[in-house]
Short mmCIF file of C-alpha atoms and ligand atoms in Angstrom, two decimals:
data_model
loop_
_atom_site.label_atom_id
_atom_site.label_comp_id
_atom_site.label_asym_id
_atom_site.label_seq_id
_atom_site.Cartn_x
_atom_site.Cartn_y
_atom_site.Cartn_z
CA UNK V 90 -51.26 -121.71 195.12
CA UNK V 91 -53.13 -118.59 194.04
CA UNK V 92 -55.19 -118.58 197.20
CA UNK V 93 -52.26 -118.64 199.59
CA UNK V 94 -50.35 -116.11 197.50
CA UNK V 95 -53.32 -113.79 197.51
CA UNK V 96 -53.39 -114.04 201.27
CA UNK V 97 -50.00 -112.36 201.43
CA UNK V 98 -51.02 -109.34 199.39
CA UNK V 99 -52.10 -106.04 200.78
CA UNK V 100 -53.85 -103.53 198.55
CA UNK V 101 -51.94 -100.40 199.52
CA UNK V 102 -53.87 -97.90 197.47
CA UNK V 103 -57.41 -97.71 196.26
CA UNK V 104 -58.17 -95.00 193.74
CA UNK V 105 -61.68 -94.16 192.73
CA UNK V 106 -61.29 -93.55 189.02
CA UNK V 107 -63.98 -92.13 186.76
CA UNK V 108 -65.83 -95.43 186.39
CA UNK V 109 -63.83 -98.27 187.78
CA UNK V 110 -62.08 -98.59 191.09
CA UNK V 111 -58.36 -99.23 190.73
CA UNK V 112 -56.78 -101.46 193.31
CA UNK V 113 -53.04 -101.48 193.53
CA UNK V 114 -51.32 -104.63 194.78
CA UNK V 115 -47.65 -104.19 195.55
CA UNK V 116 -44.90 -106.70 196.26
CA UNK V 117 -42.97 -106.35 199.49
CA UNK V 118 -39.55 -106.38 197.76
CA UNK V 119 -37.80 -106.35 194.42
CA UNK V 120 -34.32 -107.09 193.18
CA UNK V 121 -32.48 -106.17 190.04
CA UNK V 122 -31.04 -108.40 187.37
CA UNK V 123 -30.42 -108.47 183.64
CA UNK V 124 -27.64 -107.45 181.31
CA UNK V 125 -26.71 -106.09 177.92
CA UNK V 126 -28.91 -107.35 175.10
CA UNK V 127 -31.06 -109.58 177.32
CA UNK V 128 -34.18 -107.61 176.50
CA UNK V 129 -35.69 -105.95 173.46
CA UNK V 130 -36.65 -103.10 175.83
CA UNK V 131 -34.16 -100.51 177.05
CA UNK V 132 -35.51 -100.43 180.61
CA UNK V 133 -36.15 -102.87 183.42
CA UNK V 134 -38.83 -100.85 185.20
CA UNK V 135 -42.08 -100.41 183.30
CA UNK V 136 -45.76 -101.25 183.22
CA UNK V 137 -47.64 -103.47 180.80
CA UNK V 138 -51.38 -103.29 180.53
CA UNK V 139 -54.34 -104.60 178.59
CA UNK V 140 -58.08 -105.13 178.77
CA UNK V 141 -57.56 -108.85 179.47
CA UNK V 142 -54.99 -109.55 182.16
CA UNK V 143 -55.20 -113.03 183.69
CA UNK V 144 -54.45 -112.40 187.34
CA UNK V 145 -55.94 -112.92 190.79
CA UNK V 146 -58.29 -115.60 189.44
CA UNK V 147 -60.00 -113.26 187.01
CA UNK V 148 -59.61 -111.72 183.55
CA UNK V 149 -60.02 -108.00 183.10
CA UNK V 150 -58.36 -104.63 182.61
CA UNK V 151 -55.22 -104.18 184.65
CA UNK V 152 -51.70 -102.81 184.54
CA UNK V 153 -48.75 -104.84 185.75
CA UNK V 154 -45.62 -103.16 187.07
CA UNK V 155 -42.42 -104.98 186.18
CA UNK V 156 -39.34 -104.00 188.13
CA UNK V 157 -35.97 -105.72 188.31
CA UNK V 158 -37.28 -108.95 186.83
CA UNK V 159 -40.22 -109.29 189.18
CA UNK V 160 -43.83 -108.29 189.16
CA UNK V 161 -43.84 -105.38 191.54
CA UNK V 162 -47.46 -104.30 191.53
CA UNK V 163 -50.77 -104.89 189.81
CA UNK V 164 -53.26 -102.11 189.26
CA UNK V 165 -56.62 -103.74 188.69
CA UNK V 166 -59.22 -101.69 186.88
CA UNK V 167 -59.36 -99.05 184.20
CA UNK V 168 -55.63 -98.53 183.83
CA UNK V 169 -56.07 -95.70 181.31
CA UNK V 170 -57.23 -93.52 184.19
CA UNK V 171 -54.29 -94.49 186.31
CA UNK V 172 -51.34 -92.14 186.38
CA UNK V 173 -48.15 -94.15 185.99
CA UNK V 174 -44.75 -92.56 186.33
CA UNK V 175 -43.00 -95.22 184.27
CA UNK V 176 -43.30 -96.25 180.60
CA UNK V 177 -46.49 -98.13 179.86
CA UNK V 178 -46.79 -100.78 177.15
CA UNK V 179 -50.48 -100.77 176.33
CA UNK V 180 -51.44 -104.01 174.61
CA UNK V 181 -55.06 -103.00 174.10
CA UNK V 182 -57.34 -106.02 173.97
CA UNK V 183 -54.53 -108.61 173.79
CA UNK V 184 -54.33 -111.15 176.61
CA UNK V 185 -51.61 -110.80 179.25
CA UNK V 186 -51.16 -114.16 180.89
CA UNK V 187 -48.53 -115.99 182.94
CA UNK V 188 -45.90 -117.48 180.62
CA UNK V 189 -46.35 -121.17 179.90
CA UNK V 190 -44.31 -123.71 181.85
CA UNK V 191 -43.61 -126.83 179.84
CA UNK V 192 -42.60 -129.61 182.21
CA UNK V 193 -41.90 -132.10 179.44
CA UNK V 194 -39.52 -131.18 176.63
CA UNK V 195 -36.58 -133.03 175.10
CA UNK V 196 -33.86 -130.59 174.05
CA UNK V 197 -31.37 -133.41 173.32
CA UNK V 198 -28.20 -131.48 174.11
CA UNK V 199 -25.43 -132.47 174.62
CA UNK V 200 -24.98 -135.42 172.35
CA UNK V 201 -27.90 -135.19 169.95
CA UNK V 202 -27.83 -131.53 168.88
CA UNK V 203 -28.82 -132.69 165.43
CA UNK V 204 -32.25 -133.49 166.91
CA UNK V 205 -32.90 -130.17 168.72
CA UNK V 206 -30.73 -128.06 171.00
CA UNK V 207 -30.80 -125.48 173.79
CA UNK V 208 -30.58 -122.53 171.46
CA UNK V 209 -33.14 -123.61 168.86
CA UNK V 210 -35.43 -125.18 171.47
CA UNK V 211 -35.54 -122.18 173.76
CA UNK V 212 -35.95 -119.75 170.83
CA UNK V 213 -38.98 -121.80 169.79
CA UNK V 214 -40.24 -121.81 173.38
CA UNK V 215 -39.95 -118.00 173.63
CA UNK V 216 -41.73 -117.57 170.30
CA UNK V 217 -44.50 -119.83 171.59
CA UNK V 218 -45.05 -118.00 174.88
CA UNK V 219 -43.26 -120.59 177.01
CA UNK V 220 -41.13 -118.88 179.65
CA UNK V 221 -39.89 -121.94 181.53
CA UNK V 222 -39.31 -125.47 180.41
CA UNK V 223 -38.02 -128.54 182.14
CA UNK V 224 -35.72 -130.68 180.04
CA UNK V 225 -36.07 -134.46 180.06
CA UNK V 226 -33.08 -136.57 181.11
CA UNK V 227 -33.07 -138.55 177.90
CA UNK V 228 -32.51 -138.26 174.24
CA UNK V 229 -29.41 -136.25 175.01
CA UNK V 230 -26.23 -138.27 175.31
CA UNK V 231 -25.28 -139.18 177.91
CA UNK V 232 -28.62 -139.34 179.70
CA UNK V 233 -28.91 -137.15 182.82
CA UNK V 234 -28.66 -139.87 185.46
CA UNK V 235 -25.88 -138.58 187.73
CA UNK V 236 -24.31 -135.42 189.10
CA UNK V 237 -21.62 -135.61 186.39
CA UNK V 238 -24.09 -135.89 183.52
CA UNK V 239 -26.15 -132.99 184.92
CA UNK V 240 -22.95 -130.91 184.84
CA UNK V 241 -22.59 -131.71 181.13
CA UNK V 242 -26.11 -130.38 180.60
CA UNK V 243 -25.34 -127.17 182.48
CA UNK V 244 -22.17 -126.63 180.47
CA UNK V 245 -23.94 -127.28 177.19
CA UNK V 246 -26.72 -124.84 178.11
CA UNK V 247 -24.44 -121.92 178.97
CA UNK V 248 -25.32 -118.71 177.07
CA UNK V 249 -27.85 -120.54 174.90
CA UNK V 250 -31.09 -120.18 176.86
CA UNK V 251 -33.77 -117.70 175.81
CA UNK V 252 -36.12 -118.92 178.56
CA UNK V 253 -35.54 -120.44 182.00
CA UNK V 254 -34.73 -124.14 181.97
CA UNK V 255 -34.82 -126.74 184.73
CA UNK V 256 -33.82 -130.39 184.47
CA UNK V 257 -35.32 -133.73 185.42
CA UNK V 258 -32.84 -136.49 186.30
CA UNK V 259 -33.24 -140.14 185.35
CA UNK V 260 -34.29 -142.93 187.69
CA UNK V 261 -32.75 -146.05 186.13
CA UNK V 262 -31.96 -149.53 187.49
CA UNK V 263 -28.34 -148.50 188.01
CA UNK V 264 -29.18 -145.78 190.57
CA UNK V 265 -32.56 -146.91 191.89
CA UNK V 266 -31.14 -149.10 194.67
CA UNK V 267 -28.37 -146.63 195.42
CA UNK V 268 -29.69 -143.82 197.63
CA UNK V 269 -26.35 -142.02 197.76
CA UNK V 270 -26.18 -141.88 193.95
CA UNK V 271 -29.73 -140.51 193.85
CA UNK V 272 -28.92 -138.03 196.59
CA UNK V 273 -25.95 -136.66 194.72
CA UNK V 274 -28.11 -136.21 191.61
CA UNK V 275 -30.82 -134.49 193.67
CA UNK V 276 -28.26 -132.37 195.54
CA UNK V 277 -26.87 -131.28 192.19
CA UNK V 278 -30.24 -129.63 191.52
CA UNK V 279 -32.53 -131.75 189.35
CA UNK V 280 -36.13 -130.77 190.06
CA UNK V 281 -37.19 -134.41 190.33
CA UNK V 282 -36.72 -137.71 188.50
CA UNK V 283 -38.20 -139.44 185.46
CA UNK V 284 -38.44 -143.14 184.71
CA UNK V 285 -39.83 -145.49 182.09
CA UNK V 286 -41.84 -148.67 182.64
CA UNK V 287 -41.22 -149.83 179.06
CA UNK V 288 -38.13 -149.58 176.83
CA UNK V 289 -37.36 -145.87 176.28
CA UNK V 290 -35.81 -146.29 172.85
CA UNK V 291 -32.55 -144.86 174.23
CA UNK V 292 -29.88 -147.42 175.13
CA UNK V 293 -28.40 -145.63 178.10
CA UNK V 294 -31.83 -145.05 179.65
CA UNK V 295 -33.11 -148.51 180.62
CA UNK V 296 -36.58 -149.15 182.00
CA UNK V 297 -37.44 -149.50 185.66
CA UNK V 298 -39.87 -151.91 187.30
CA UNK V 299 -42.14 -151.16 190.24
CA UNK V 300 -39.46 -152.17 192.78
CA UNK V 301 -37.00 -149.62 191.37
CA UNK V 302 -39.72 -147.01 191.52
CA UNK V 303 -40.75 -147.81 195.10
CA UNK V 304 -37.12 -147.62 196.21
CA UNK V 305 -36.41 -144.38 194.34
CA UNK V 306 -39.47 -142.74 195.89
CA UNK V 307 -38.07 -143.21 199.38
CA UNK V 308 -35.15 -140.93 198.50
CA UNK V 309 -37.38 -138.50 196.62
CA UNK V 310 -39.58 -138.21 199.72
CA UNK V 311 -36.68 -136.76 201.70
CA UNK V 312 -36.32 -134.03 199.06
CA UNK V 313 -40.07 -133.59 198.48
CA UNK V 314 -39.54 -133.85 194.75
CA UNK V 315 -41.64 -135.71 192.18
CA UNK V 316 -41.09 -138.81 190.09
CA UNK V 317 -42.41 -138.50 186.53
CA UNK V 318 -43.31 -141.82 185.00
CA UNK V 319 -43.78 -142.94 181.43
CA UNK V 320 -46.58 -145.35 182.27
CA UNK V 321 -46.73 -147.98 179.57
CA UNK V 322 -45.90 -151.55 180.51
CA UNK V 323 -46.08 -154.69 178.43
CA UNK V 324 -48.64 -156.86 180.22
CA UNK V 325 -47.17 -160.10 181.58
CA UNK V 326 -49.16 -162.28 179.18
CA UNK V 327 -48.12 -160.44 176.00
CA UNK V 328 -45.22 -160.59 173.50
CA UNK V 329 -43.33 -157.40 173.26
CA UNK V 330 -45.01 -155.93 170.21
CA UNK V 331 -48.53 -157.12 170.88
CA UNK V 332 -49.08 -157.82 167.16
CA UNK V 333 -50.19 -161.13 165.68
CA UNK V 334 -49.50 -161.98 162.08
CA UNK V 335 -48.67 -159.78 159.10
CA UNK V 336 -49.88 -156.22 159.37
CA UNK V 337 -49.07 -153.21 157.19
CA UNK V 338 -46.42 -151.13 158.98
CA UNK V 339 -47.48 -148.05 156.97
CA UNK V 340 -50.94 -148.20 158.43
CA UNK V 341 -51.47 -146.11 161.57
CA UNK V 342 -53.94 -148.77 162.77
CA UNK V 343 -51.06 -151.23 162.98
CA UNK V 344 -49.08 -148.94 165.23
CA UNK V 345 -52.14 -148.23 167.34
CA UNK V 346 -52.68 -151.95 167.83
CA UNK V 347 -49.06 -152.40 168.88
CA UNK V 348 -49.50 -150.15 171.95
CA UNK V 349 -53.03 -150.70 173.28
CA UNK V 350 -54.53 -148.85 176.27
CA UNK V 351 -53.89 -152.07 178.21
CA UNK V 352 -50.21 -151.07 178.34
CA UNK V 353 -51.02 -147.84 180.14
CA UNK V 354 -53.43 -149.62 182.44
CA UNK V 355 -50.92 -152.35 183.22
CA UNK V 356 -48.28 -149.77 184.18
CA UNK V 357 -50.59 -147.80 186.44
CA UNK V 358 -51.87 -150.98 188.09
CA UNK V 359 -48.26 -151.92 188.72
CA UNK V 360 -47.75 -148.53 190.39
CA UNK V 361 -50.55 -148.93 192.89
CA UNK V 362 -48.28 -149.82 195.79
CA UNK V 363 -45.88 -147.00 194.92
CA UNK V 364 -48.80 -144.54 194.81
CA UNK V 365 -50.08 -145.82 198.15
CA UNK V 366 -46.60 -145.24 199.61
CA UNK V 367 -47.01 -141.49 198.91
CA UNK V 368 -50.10 -141.22 201.14
CA UNK V 369 -49.88 -139.55 204.55
CA UNK V 370 -48.07 -141.96 206.84
CA UNK V 371 -46.84 -144.00 203.85
CA UNK V 372 -43.30 -145.18 203.26
CA UNK V 373 -42.56 -142.32 200.85
CA UNK V 374 -44.78 -139.58 202.19
CA UNK V 375 -43.48 -136.31 200.72
CA UNK V 376 -42.71 -137.84 197.34
CA UNK V 377 -45.07 -137.37 194.44
CA UNK V 378 -45.92 -139.43 191.37
CA UNK V 379 -46.71 -137.66 188.12
CA UNK V 380 -47.92 -139.66 185.13
CA UNK V 381 -46.64 -138.08 181.94
CA UNK V 382 -48.58 -137.91 178.68
CA UNK V 383 -51.60 -140.00 179.61
CA UNK V 384 -53.38 -141.09 176.44
CA UNK V 385 -55.88 -143.71 177.67
CA UNK V 386 -58.91 -141.84 178.99
CA UNK V 387 -60.62 -145.00 180.27
CA UNK V 388 -59.25 -147.62 182.68
CA UNK V 389 -55.92 -145.85 183.26
CA UNK V 390 -57.65 -142.61 184.13
CA UNK V 391 -60.05 -144.41 186.49
CA UNK V 392 -57.08 -145.89 188.36
CA UNK V 393 -55.58 -142.42 188.75
CA UNK V 394 -58.87 -141.04 190.04
CA UNK V 395 -58.99 -143.86 192.61
CA UNK V 396 -55.45 -143.10 193.73
CA UNK V 397 -56.27 -139.41 194.18
CA UNK V 398 -59.44 -140.26 196.07
CA UNK V 399 -57.56 -142.38 198.60
CA UNK V 400 -55.07 -139.60 199.25
CA UNK V 401 -52.06 -140.55 197.15
CA UNK V 402 -49.88 -137.66 196.03
CA UNK V 403 -50.35 -138.02 192.29
CA UNK V 404 -50.97 -135.86 189.24
CA UNK V 405 -51.47 -136.54 185.54
CA UNK V 406 -50.60 -134.64 182.39
CA UNK V 407 -51.68 -135.08 178.81
CA UNK V 408 -50.40 -133.38 175.65
CA UNK V 409 -52.05 -131.22 173.00
CA UNK V 410 -51.55 -133.88 170.32
CA UNK V 411 -53.85 -136.27 172.18
CA UNK V 412 -56.43 -133.48 172.40
CA UNK V 413 -56.07 -132.27 168.81
CA UNK V 414 -55.88 -135.44 166.75
CA UNK V 415 -57.64 -138.77 166.54
CA UNK V 416 -56.30 -142.02 165.11
CA UNK V 417 -58.52 -142.00 162.03
CA UNK V 418 -57.11 -138.60 161.01
CA UNK V 419 -53.53 -139.88 160.83
CA UNK V 420 -52.63 -140.52 157.19
CA UNK V 421 -51.00 -143.83 156.37
CA UNK V 422 -47.22 -143.52 156.34
CA UNK V 423 -47.24 -140.11 158.07
CA UNK V 424 -44.80 -140.88 160.84
CA UNK V 425 -44.78 -137.25 162.02
CA UNK V 426 -47.78 -138.37 164.12
CA UNK V 427 -45.95 -141.26 165.76
CA UNK V 428 -45.63 -140.88 169.52
CA UNK V 429 -45.87 -143.17 172.53
CA UNK V 430 -48.39 -143.82 173.89
CA UNK V 431 -50.21 -143.41 170.58
CA UNK V 432 -52.95 -140.99 169.58
CA UNK V 433 -56.17 -142.99 170.05
CA UNK V 434 -59.71 -142.79 168.64
CA UNK V 435 -62.06 -139.81 168.57
CA UNK V 436 -64.12 -141.01 171.53
CA UNK V 437 -60.94 -141.26 173.61
CA UNK V 438 -60.06 -137.69 172.63
CA UNK V 439 -63.50 -136.50 173.81
CA UNK V 440 -62.95 -138.29 177.11
CA UNK V 441 -59.53 -136.70 177.56
CA UNK V 442 -61.06 -133.25 177.11
CA UNK V 443 -63.75 -134.12 179.61
CA UNK V 444 -61.18 -135.33 182.15
CA UNK V 445 -59.14 -132.16 181.66
CA UNK V 446 -62.18 -129.93 182.11
CA UNK V 447 -63.27 -131.91 185.18
CA UNK V 448 -59.83 -131.55 186.77
CA UNK V 449 -58.92 -135.25 186.64
CA UNK V 450 -56.06 -134.37 184.31
CA UNK V 451 -54.04 -131.71 186.08
CA UNK V 452 -51.90 -130.11 183.42
CA UNK V 453 -50.61 -130.09 179.89
CA UNK V 454 -47.12 -130.49 178.49
CA UNK V 455 -45.70 -130.52 174.99
CA UNK V 456 -43.64 -133.73 175.10
CA UNK V 457 -41.72 -131.99 172.32
CA UNK V 458 -39.63 -134.91 171.15
CA UNK V 459 -38.11 -134.30 167.74
CA UNK V 460 -35.37 -136.30 166.10
CA UNK V 461 -33.05 -135.97 163.14
CA UNK V 462 -35.35 -135.94 160.08
CA UNK V 463 -34.03 -139.18 158.57
CA UNK V 464 -35.09 -141.16 161.69
CA UNK V 465 -38.73 -140.35 160.95
CA UNK V 466 -38.40 -142.54 157.81
CA UNK V 467 -40.81 -140.26 155.99
CA UNK V 468 -40.30 -141.96 152.62
CA UNK V 469 -40.70 -145.47 153.89
CA UNK V 470 -43.52 -144.43 156.24
CA UNK V 471 -42.95 -147.39 158.53
CA UNK V 472 -44.73 -146.64 161.81
CA UNK V 473 -43.11 -149.54 163.58
CA UNK V 474 -39.54 -148.49 162.78
CA UNK V 475 -39.71 -144.68 162.71
CA UNK V 476 -38.61 -142.61 165.72
CA UNK V 477 -41.58 -141.82 167.94
CA UNK V 478 -41.96 -138.22 169.04
CA UNK V 479 -43.96 -135.20 167.95
CA UNK V 480 -42.35 -131.84 167.37
CA UNK V 481 -44.63 -129.17 168.83
CA UNK V 482 -42.91 -126.88 171.33
CA UNK V 483 -43.69 -123.54 169.66
CA UNK V 484 -47.28 -124.50 168.80
CA UNK V 485 -48.82 -125.63 172.09
CA UNK V 486 -50.54 -122.37 173.06
CA UNK V 487 -52.46 -121.79 169.81
CA UNK V 488 -53.16 -125.52 169.51
CA UNK V 489 -54.59 -125.85 173.03
CA UNK V 490 -56.66 -122.71 172.55
CA UNK V 491 -57.91 -123.53 169.05
CA UNK V 492 -58.94 -127.09 169.76
CA UNK V 493 -60.20 -126.21 173.23
CA UNK V 494 -62.49 -123.40 172.10
CA UNK V 495 -65.20 -125.84 171.05
CA UNK V 496 -65.19 -127.16 174.62
CA UNK V 497 -65.54 -123.64 175.97
CA UNK V 498 -62.20 -123.49 177.73
CA UNK V 499 -61.37 -120.26 179.53
CA UNK V 500 -58.21 -118.22 179.86
CA UNK V 501 -58.09 -119.08 183.55
CA UNK V 502 -58.17 -122.80 182.70
CA UNK V 503 -55.34 -122.30 180.21
CA UNK V 504 -53.32 -120.57 182.91
CA UNK V 505 -54.01 -123.40 185.38
CA UNK V 506 -53.08 -126.18 182.93
CA UNK V 507 -50.05 -124.46 181.44
CA UNK V 508 -48.66 -122.30 184.23
CA UNK V 509 -49.99 -122.69 187.74
CA UNK V 510 -50.10 -126.48 188.05
CA UNK V 511 -46.84 -127.11 186.15
CA UNK V 512 -45.10 -124.56 188.43
CA UNK V 513 -46.26 -126.57 191.43
CA UNK V 514 -45.02 -129.83 189.94
CA UNK V 515 -41.62 -128.31 189.23
CA UNK V 516 -41.44 -126.78 192.73
CA UNK V 517 -41.31 -123.19 191.41
CA UNK V 518 -42.99 -121.10 194.08
CA UNK V 519 -42.40 -117.77 192.36
CA UNK V 520 -43.51 -118.78 188.89
CA UNK V 521 -46.81 -119.74 187.28
CA UNK V 522 -48.96 -116.71 188.03
CA UNK V 523 -49.07 -112.95 187.61
CA UNK V 524 -48.83 -111.87 191.21
CA UNK V 525 -46.65 -109.35 193.06
CA UNK V 526 -43.31 -110.86 194.03
CA UNK V 527 -43.47 -113.47 191.27
CA UNK V 528 -41.05 -113.61 188.36
CA UNK V 529 -42.22 -111.39 185.53
CA UNK V 530 -42.68 -114.39 183.20
CA UNK V 531 -45.44 -113.25 180.88
CA UNK V 532 -46.94 -114.01 177.48
CA UNK V 533 -48.93 -111.41 175.57
CA UNK V 534 -51.08 -112.95 172.85
CA UNK V 535 -54.07 -112.42 170.62
CA UNK V 536 -56.56 -115.29 170.93
CA UNK V 537 -58.50 -114.12 167.86
CA UNK V 538 -55.57 -113.83 165.43
CA UNK V 539 -55.72 -116.69 162.93
CA UNK V 540 -52.79 -118.16 161.07
CA UNK V 541 -51.49 -121.38 159.61
CA UNK V 542 -48.83 -123.45 161.33
CA UNK V 543 -46.20 -123.73 158.64
CA UNK V 544 -42.50 -124.33 158.15
CA UNK V 545 -41.65 -120.67 157.62
CA UNK V 546 -38.75 -118.84 159.20
CA UNK V 547 -40.94 -117.74 162.07
CA UNK V 548 -40.80 -121.33 163.35
CA UNK V 549 -37.68 -121.86 165.43
CA UNK V 550 -37.57 -125.63 166.00
CA UNK V 551 -34.33 -127.05 164.63
CA UNK V 552 -36.32 -129.02 162.03
CA UNK V 553 -39.12 -126.68 161.18
CA UNK V 554 -40.59 -128.83 158.42
CA UNK V 555 -41.31 -131.91 160.55
CA UNK V 556 -44.33 -131.51 162.78
CA UNK V 557 -47.71 -133.22 162.85
CA UNK V 558 -49.25 -129.74 163.06
CA UNK V 559 -47.98 -128.30 159.79
CA UNK V 560 -50.79 -126.98 157.64
CA UNK V 561 -53.27 -126.65 160.52
CA UNK V 562 -55.23 -123.41 160.76
CA UNK V 563 -55.19 -122.13 164.35
CA UNK V 564 -55.89 -118.98 166.29
CA UNK V 565 -53.86 -117.46 169.09
CA UNK V 566 -50.80 -115.48 168.10
CA UNK V 567 -48.01 -114.71 170.52
CA UNK V 568 -47.07 -111.02 170.39
CA UNK V 569 -44.52 -110.72 173.19
CA UNK V 570 -42.82 -112.94 175.72
CA UNK V 571 -41.17 -111.68 178.90
CA UNK V 572 -38.82 -113.85 180.96
CA UNK V 573 -38.03 -112.33 184.36
CA UNK V 574 -38.84 -108.92 182.98
CA UNK V 575 -36.71 -109.26 179.86
CA UNK V 576 -38.65 -108.89 176.63
CA UNK V 577 -37.10 -111.95 174.97
CA UNK V 578 -39.43 -112.17 171.98
CA UNK V 579 -41.58 -109.62 170.16
CA UNK V 580 -42.75 -109.08 166.60
CA UNK V 581 -40.93 -112.14 165.35
CA UNK V 582 -37.61 -111.07 166.83
CA UNK V 583 -35.60 -112.47 169.73
CA UNK V 584 -33.45 -110.50 172.14
CA UNK V 585 -29.79 -110.32 171.13
CA UNK V 586 -28.46 -112.19 174.13
CA UNK V 587 -29.69 -115.47 175.58
CA UNK V 588 -30.19 -114.61 179.24
CA UNK V 589 -32.47 -117.42 180.42
CA UNK V 590 -31.40 -119.04 183.67
CA UNK V 591 -30.82 -122.64 184.55
CA UNK V 592 -33.11 -123.51 187.44
CA UNK V 593 -31.61 -125.79 190.05
CA UNK V 594 -33.48 -127.13 193.06
CA UNK V 595 -31.94 -126.35 196.43
C1 NAG N 1952 -37.04 -155.36 189.47
O1 NAG N 1952 -35.73 -155.64 189.03
C2 NAG N 1952 -34.83 -155.94 190.09
C3 NAG N 1952 -33.46 -156.17 189.48
O2 NAG N 1952 -32.93 -154.96 188.97
C4 NAG N 1952 -35.29 -157.14 190.87
O3 NAG N 1952 -34.46 -157.35 191.99
C5 NAG N 1952 -36.72 -156.95 191.32
O4 NAG N 1952 -37.22 -158.14 191.90
C6 NAG N 1952 -37.62 -156.57 190.15
N1 NAG N 1952 -38.96 -156.29 190.63
C7 NAG N 1952 -40.04 -156.74 190.02
C8 NAG N 1952 -41.35 -156.38 190.61
O5 NAG N 1952 -39.98 -157.44 189.03
C1 NAG N 1953 -37.29 -131.12 155.51
O1 NAG N 1953 -36.19 -130.32 155.12
C2 NAG N 1953 -34.99 -131.04 154.89
C3 NAG N 1953 -33.91 -130.05 154.56
O2 NAG N 1953 -33.79 -129.10 155.58
C4 NAG N 1953 -35.20 -132.06 153.77
O3 NAG N 1953 -34.04 -132.81 153.61
C5 NAG N 1953 -36.37 -132.96 154.10
O4 NAG N 1953 -36.66 -133.80 153.02
C6 NAG N 1953 -37.62 -132.13 154.44
N1 NAG N 1953 -38.67 -133.05 154.90
C7 NAG N 1953 -39.94 -132.87 154.62
C8 NAG N 1953 -40.89 -133.86 155.19
O5 NAG N 1953 -40.35 -131.96 153.94
ZN1 ZN N 1954 -41.14 -137.46 176.46
#
């Protein structure tokens, strides 16, 4: 994406400054938007600058002109020598990076506001440097599986969004063989569909088999939108919990055994025909398969590499919790760590990092999936009965950075995993990078600032005291978050008004 976007740019002015050359890149157009209280700044035309701006495939000193919600120009070089006629916010050595795009978050509204919600969820997102998120079609009630249920989402979200929010729809047995039902859901604006190959845990979101998926892809191909798949499947020769005999439900090892890597492998094997259908000349050319939250870094990953090699249109995400934790670190009874697929052993975690660094895993997502606190059964500590889902939305930037530092990750890699590639998946051509003409969706953060993830009032999740990350020392503090030019979060404060947009596909 960056390469083609760069091709459109024309440096209109080159200034020889004292030491560094300043190149000015300007967008061909800009339009105005915004309203009362949407921003913590009084103006919608200004520059932001720092020594470390992640733009044009590099990191270095630059100033970024924000005008009417868009990035209007980028002055690369020693911006302090550059005469700017508008207010300049100089962030010194802080990093200015594209805002994060989280393609996998469960905001649970309407219907399960006691789990999370549009207001709390998007406040947390803004505080964490996330400028766009895509809401999953389940855990809210009803699930988003039709035009009517998408409308309920849009109504529930009105005036509550601090960041931009798009929606995935659900591919379920009820609509999979019904192209006109799927078309009306896609026409209503979902960015793509999501389905499960194992029970989802939500009654009105039943699982699909490979036939449902192959059929659904044919419709998705017409719209060139992706199908996101929860790829765990109970192998044909197994009972549904995979456990033999009496095992301690408070032990994490028991839970781990109940969802082995073979489930992920079985699902992806079962998808091989569907993946082949997405190849050039295939039955669903134009559609795309995206495997959500891959945990197994072995056989399942190899199958995905094979599919990519033969030309299938496929991508894979994993989540920070699989990169931060290993199974032996999960305390017995601590169900805050329960998620599906499970967090696996330390060697698997190493292999996930390697796959991410090698480009075999394309992007990261939070899979923020909280619940009402009582469903985590914290006192009982029963891993088999507790709700599975890790609460993490606000923490993903410092977590990815802190745990990734030992692998030498770069700011450009962070921007690819968290902004550029997710923008592509979600079909957002003007998001995911700091480039002229793009939305001014920006996070300003200090990679070196250390702090503890705690349950203080600067955490905005609905249930701030339930997260597997609490107590972890991390570095990487978000200073400011801009969504389409509005300063929506700064110095632990949110803008007065919630002016995030709902993003609908056209
Ligand atoms: C999937 O389920 C449908 C019924 O909803 C059935 O017709 C089809 O044969 C199943 N496919 C597979 C591969 O089991
Ligand atoms: C979290 O806080 C709630 C009250 O808001 C309390 O009922 C619950 O016990 C707390 N849970 C933990 C794990 O601290
Ligand atoms: Zn999820």
